CSV table of C-alpha atoms in Angstrom, one decimal:
chain,number,residue,atom,x,y,z
B,1,VAL,CA,-7.4,-8.2,24.1
B,2,ALA,CA,-10.5,-9.8,25.4
B,3,ILE,CA,-13.3,-10.1,22.8
B,4,ASP,CA,-15.8,-8.2,25.0
B,5,ALA,CA,-18.7,-6.4,23.3
B,6,ASN,CA,-19.2,-4.2,26.5
B,7,ALA,CA,-15.6,-2.9,26.6
B,8,PRO,CA,-14.5,0.4,25.0
B,9,ALA,CA,-14.3,0.0,21.2
B,10,SER,CA,-11.0,-0.8,19.6
B,11,VAL,CA,-10.5,-1.5,15.9
B,12,TYR,CA,-7.6,-2.6,13.7
B,13,CYS,CA,-7.5,-1.2,10.1
B,14,PHE,CA,-6.0,-3.9,7.9
B,15,LYS,CA,-6.8,-2.7,4.3
B,16,THR,CA,-7.4,0.5,2.3
B,17,THR,CA,-8.7,0.8,-1.2
B,18,VAL,CA,-9.4,3.8,-3.4
B,19,GLU,CA,-12.6,3.6,-5.5
B,20,PRO,CA,-13.8,6.0,-8.1
B,21,HIS,CA,-16.7,8.3,-6.9
B,22,ILE,CA,-16.2,7.1,-3.3
B,23,GLY,CA,-12.6,7.7,-2.4
B,24,GLU,CA,-10.8,5.8,0.3
B,25,VAL,CA,-12.6,2.7,1.8
B,26,THR,CA,-11.0,1.4,5.0
B,27,TYR,CA,-11.6,-2.2,6.1
B,28,PHE,CA,-11.2,-3.1,9.8
B,29,LYS,CA,-11.7,-5.7,12.4
B,30,VAL,CA,-13.5,-4.8,15.6
B,31,MET,CA,-11.1,-6.2,18.2
B,32,GLN,CA,-13.2,-5.3,21.2
B,33,GLY,CA,-16.3,-3.3,22.1
B,34,THR,CA,-19.2,-2.2,20.0
B,35,LEU,CA,-19.1,0.4,17.1
B,36,SER,CA,-22.0,2.5,16.1
B,37,GLU,CA,-22.5,5.1,13.4
B,38,GLY,CA,-21.2,8.5,14.4
B,39,ASP,CA,-18.7,7.2,17.0
B,40,ASP,CA,-15.6,9.3,17.5
B,41,LEU,CA,-12.4,7.4,17.7
B,42,THR,CA,-8.7,8.3,18.2
B,43,ASN,CA,-6.0,7.0,16.0
B,44,ALA,CA,-3.5,5.4,18.4
B,45,ASN,CA,-0.6,5.6,15.8
B,46,ARG,CA,-1.1,9.1,14.5
B,47,GLY,CA,-3.0,10.9,17.3
B,48,SER,CA,-5.8,12.2,15.0
B,49,LYS,CA,-9.5,12.1,15.7
B,50,GLU,CA,-11.8,10.2,13.4
B,51,ARG,CA,-15.6,10.0,13.1
B,52,LEU,CA,-17.2,6.9,11.6
B,53,ALA,CA,-20.0,8.5,9.6
B,54,ARG,CA,-21.2,5.2,8.0
B,55,LEU,CA,-20.5,1.5,8.7
B,56,PHE,CA,-20.7,-1.3,6.2
B,57,CYS,CA,-20.4,-5.1,6.1
B,58,ALA,CA,-18.5,-6.1,3.0
B,59,CYS,CA,-18.8,-9.2,0.9
B,60,GLY,CA,-16.6,-8.7,-2.1
B,61,GLN,CA,-17.7,-5.6,-3.9
B,62,ILE,CA,-21.1,-5.6,-2.2
B,63,ARG,CA,-21.3,-3.3,0.9
B,64,THR,CA,-24.3,-3.5,3.2
B,65,LYS,CA,-25.0,-0.6,5.5
B,66,VAL,CA,-25.3,-1.5,9.2
B,67,ASP,CA,-26.0,0.5,12.3
B,68,LYS,CA,-23.4,-1.2,14.6
B,69,LEU,CA,-20.6,-3.8,14.6
B,70,VAL,CA,-19.5,-5.8,17.7
B,71,ALA,CA,-16.2,-7.4,18.7
B,72,GLY,CA,-15.1,-10.0,16.2
B,73,ASP,CA,-16.9,-8.4,13.2
B,74,ILE,CA,-15.1,-7.2,10.1
B,75,GLY,CA,-16.5,-4.0,8.6
B,76,ALA,CA,-15.7,-1.1,6.3
B,77,THR,CA,-16.1,2.7,6.4
B,78,VAL,CA,-15.4,5.6,4.0
B,79,LYS,CA,-13.8,9.0,4.1
B,80,LEU,CA,-11.6,8.7,7.1
B,81,LYS,CA,-9.2,11.7,7.3
B,82,ASP,CA,-5.8,10.3,8.4
B,83,VAL,CA,-5.9,6.5,8.7
B,84,ARG,CA,-3.3,4.2,7.2
B,85,THR,CA,-3.2,0.4,6.8
B,86,GLY,CA,-2.0,-1.1,10.1
B,87,ASN,CA,-3.4,1.7,12.3
B,88,THR,CA,-5.5,1.2,15.5
B,89,LEU,CA,-8.5,3.3,16.3
B,90,ASN,CA,-9.7,3.5,20.0
B,91,ALA,CA,-12.9,4.9,21.6
B,92,LYS,CA,-12.6,6.8,24.9
B,93,GLY,CA,-11.3,4.4,27.6
B,94,ALA,CA,-9.4,2.1,25.2
B,95,GLU,CA,-5.6,2.4,25.0
B,96,ASN,CA,-4.7,-0.5,22.6
B,97,THR,CA,-2.1,-0.3,19.9
B,98,PHE,CA,-2.0,-3.4,17.7
B,99,ALA,CA,1.2,-4.2,16.0
B,100,LYS,CA,1.0,-5.1,12.3
B,101,LEU,CA,-1.0,-8.3,12.4
B,102,VAL,CA,-0.5,-9.1,8.7
B,103,LYS,CA,3.0,-10.4,7.8
B,104,TYR,CA,3.6,-9.7,4.1
B,105,PRO,CA,6.0,-11.9,2.0
B,106,GLU,CA,9.2,-10.4,0.6
B,107,PRO,CA,8.9,-9.2,-3.0
B,108,LYS,CA,10.2,-11.5,-5.7
B,109,PHE,CA,10.2,-9.3,-8.9
B,110,GLN,CA,11.5,-5.8,-9.6
B,111,ARG,CA,11.2,-3.4,-12.5
B,112,ALA,CA,12.4,0.1,-13.2
B,113,ILE,CA,9.4,2.3,-14.0
B,114,LYS,CA,9.1,5.7,-15.7
B,115,PRO,CA,6.4,7.7,-17.5
B,116,VAL,CA,6.5,7.9,-21.3
B,117,VAL,CA,6.0,11.7,-20.9
B,118,GLU,CA,8.7,13.0,-18.6
B,119,ALA,CA,6.3,15.8,-17.3
B,120,GLU,CA,4.1,13.2,-15.6
B,121,ALA,CA,6.9,12.0,-13.3
B,122,GLU,CA,5.4,13.8,-10.2
B,123,LYS,CA,1.9,12.5,-10.9
B,124,LEU,CA,3.3,8.9,-11.3
B,125,SER,CA,5.1,9.3,-7.9
B,126,GLU,CA,1.8,10.2,-6.2
B,127,ILE,CA,0.0,7.3,-7.9
B,128,LEU,CA,2.6,4.8,-6.7
B,129,THR,CA,2.4,6.2,-3.1
B,130,ARG,CA,-1.4,5.7,-3.2
B,131,MET,CA,-1.1,2.2,-4.6
B,132,HIS,CA,1.4,1.2,-1.9
B,133,GLU,CA,-1.2,2.3,0.6
B,134,GLU,CA,-3.8,0.1,-1.0
B,135,ASP,CA,-1.5,-2.9,-1.4
B,136,PRO,CA,1.6,-2.9,0.9
B,137,THR,CA,3.2,-5.7,-1.1
B,138,TRP,CA,3.9,-3.2,-3.9
B,139,LEU,CA,7.1,-1.6,-2.7
B,140,VAL,CA,8.6,1.6,-4.4
B,141,GLU,CA,12.2,2.7,-4.1
B,142,GLN,CA,13.8,5.9,-5.5
B,143,SER,CA,17.3,4.7,-6.3
B,144,LYS,CA,19.7,7.6,-6.2
B,145,GLU,CA,22.6,5.4,-7.3
B,146,LEU,CA,20.8,4.1,-10.4
B,147,LYS,CA,18.8,7.3,-10.9
B,148,GLN,CA,15.7,5.1,-11.4
B,149,THR,CA,12.4,4.4,-9.7
B,150,ILE,CA,12.2,0.7,-8.8
B,151,VAL,CA,8.9,-1.1,-8.1
B,152,TYR,CA,8.9,-4.5,-6.3
B,153,GLY,CA,6.1,-7.0,-6.5
B,154,GLN,CA,5.2,-10.6,-5.7
B,155,GLY,CA,5.5,-11.8,-9.3
B,156,GLU,CA,5.3,-10.8,-13.0
B,157,PHE,CA,1.5,-10.8,-13.0
B,158,HIS,CA,1.4,-8.6,-9.9
B,159,LEU,CA,3.6,-6.0,-11.6
B,160,ARG,CA,1.6,-6.2,-14.8
B,161,THR,CA,-1.6,-5.5,-12.8
B,162,LEU,CA,0.1,-2.4,-11.4
B,163,LYS,CA,1.0,-1.3,-14.9
B,164,TRP,CA,-2.5,-1.9,-16.2
B,165,ARG,CA,-4.1,0.0,-13.3
B,166,ILE,CA,-1.8,3.0,-13.8
B,167,GLU,CA,-2.5,3.1,-17.6
B,168,ASN,CA,-6.2,2.4,-17.5
B,169,ASN,CA,-7.4,4.0,-14.2
B,170,ASP,CA,-5.0,6.9,-14.0
B,171,LYS,CA,-4.4,7.4,-17.7
B,172,VAL,CA,-0.6,7.7,-17.3
B,173,ASN,CA,1.4,5.7,-19.9
B,174,ILE,CA,4.5,4.1,-18.4
B,175,GLU,CA,7.5,2.0,-19.4
B,176,PHE,CA,8.9,-1.0,-17.5
B,177,ASN,CA,12.6,-1.7,-17.9
B,178,GLU,CA,15.1,-4.0,-16.3
B,179,PRO,CA,16.8,-2.1,-13.4
B,180,LYS,CA,20.4,-1.0,-14.2
B,181,ILE,CA,23.2,-2.9,-12.5
B,182,PRO,CA,25.1,-0.7,-10.0
B,183,TYR,CA,28.6,-1.3,-11.2
B,184,ARG,CA,31.1,0.4,-9.0
B,185,GLU,CA,34.3,-0.2,-11.0
B,186,THR,CA,35.1,1.0,-14.4
B,187,ILE,CA,37.7,-0.4,-16.9
B,188,THR,CA,39.9,2.5,-17.7
B,189,LYS,CA,42.6,1.1,-20.0
B,190,ALA,CA,43.7,-2.1,-21.8
B,191,ALA,CA,46.1,-4.4,-20.1
B,192,ARG,CA,47.9,-7.7,-20.8
B,193,ALA,CA,49.2,-10.3,-18.4
B,194,ASP,CA,51.0,-13.6,-19.0
B,195,TYR,CA,50.9,-16.4,-16.4
B,196,ARG,CA,52.5,-19.8,-16.3
B,197,HIS,CA,51.0,-22.6,-14.1
């Protein structure tokens, strides 16, 4: 799209984080047009309406409140109802849908994960879903064949970070194990064979 500050506003949401006392923080790039506080946008991927109550410029953990952002700016907002990483938000008159602009590398490590207390399994599932929203390079798979929950990450440190955050931020104690190997054949009886070469 043309980087035109006078065109109808269109933004690409490339990251979501969840912070205590604030909730979801959505980071986006203004692809065209000008955004102002209180603007109503439509989610091109999900069809929902969103209002940008507050706009920020972000520099690490420091967020500076601003009144408007123009094409090319990167900004943040809070408390959007139904926005996911990779969604496009359009003002009236804009009909853009941006494909996923960030290509994530394939995961390298995997671990089976389970809560120490079995009753917290559902809570752990919700936490993993939320953490995947924050960081799409954490992948979660419910393996019916192995009867295990498998998490994939970019490396051992990446998965240790996930474990630390679940145990310290969400107060759920978890165990990491090697995933089972899905053997599909079973030895049923002893056998002997002789062979001459």
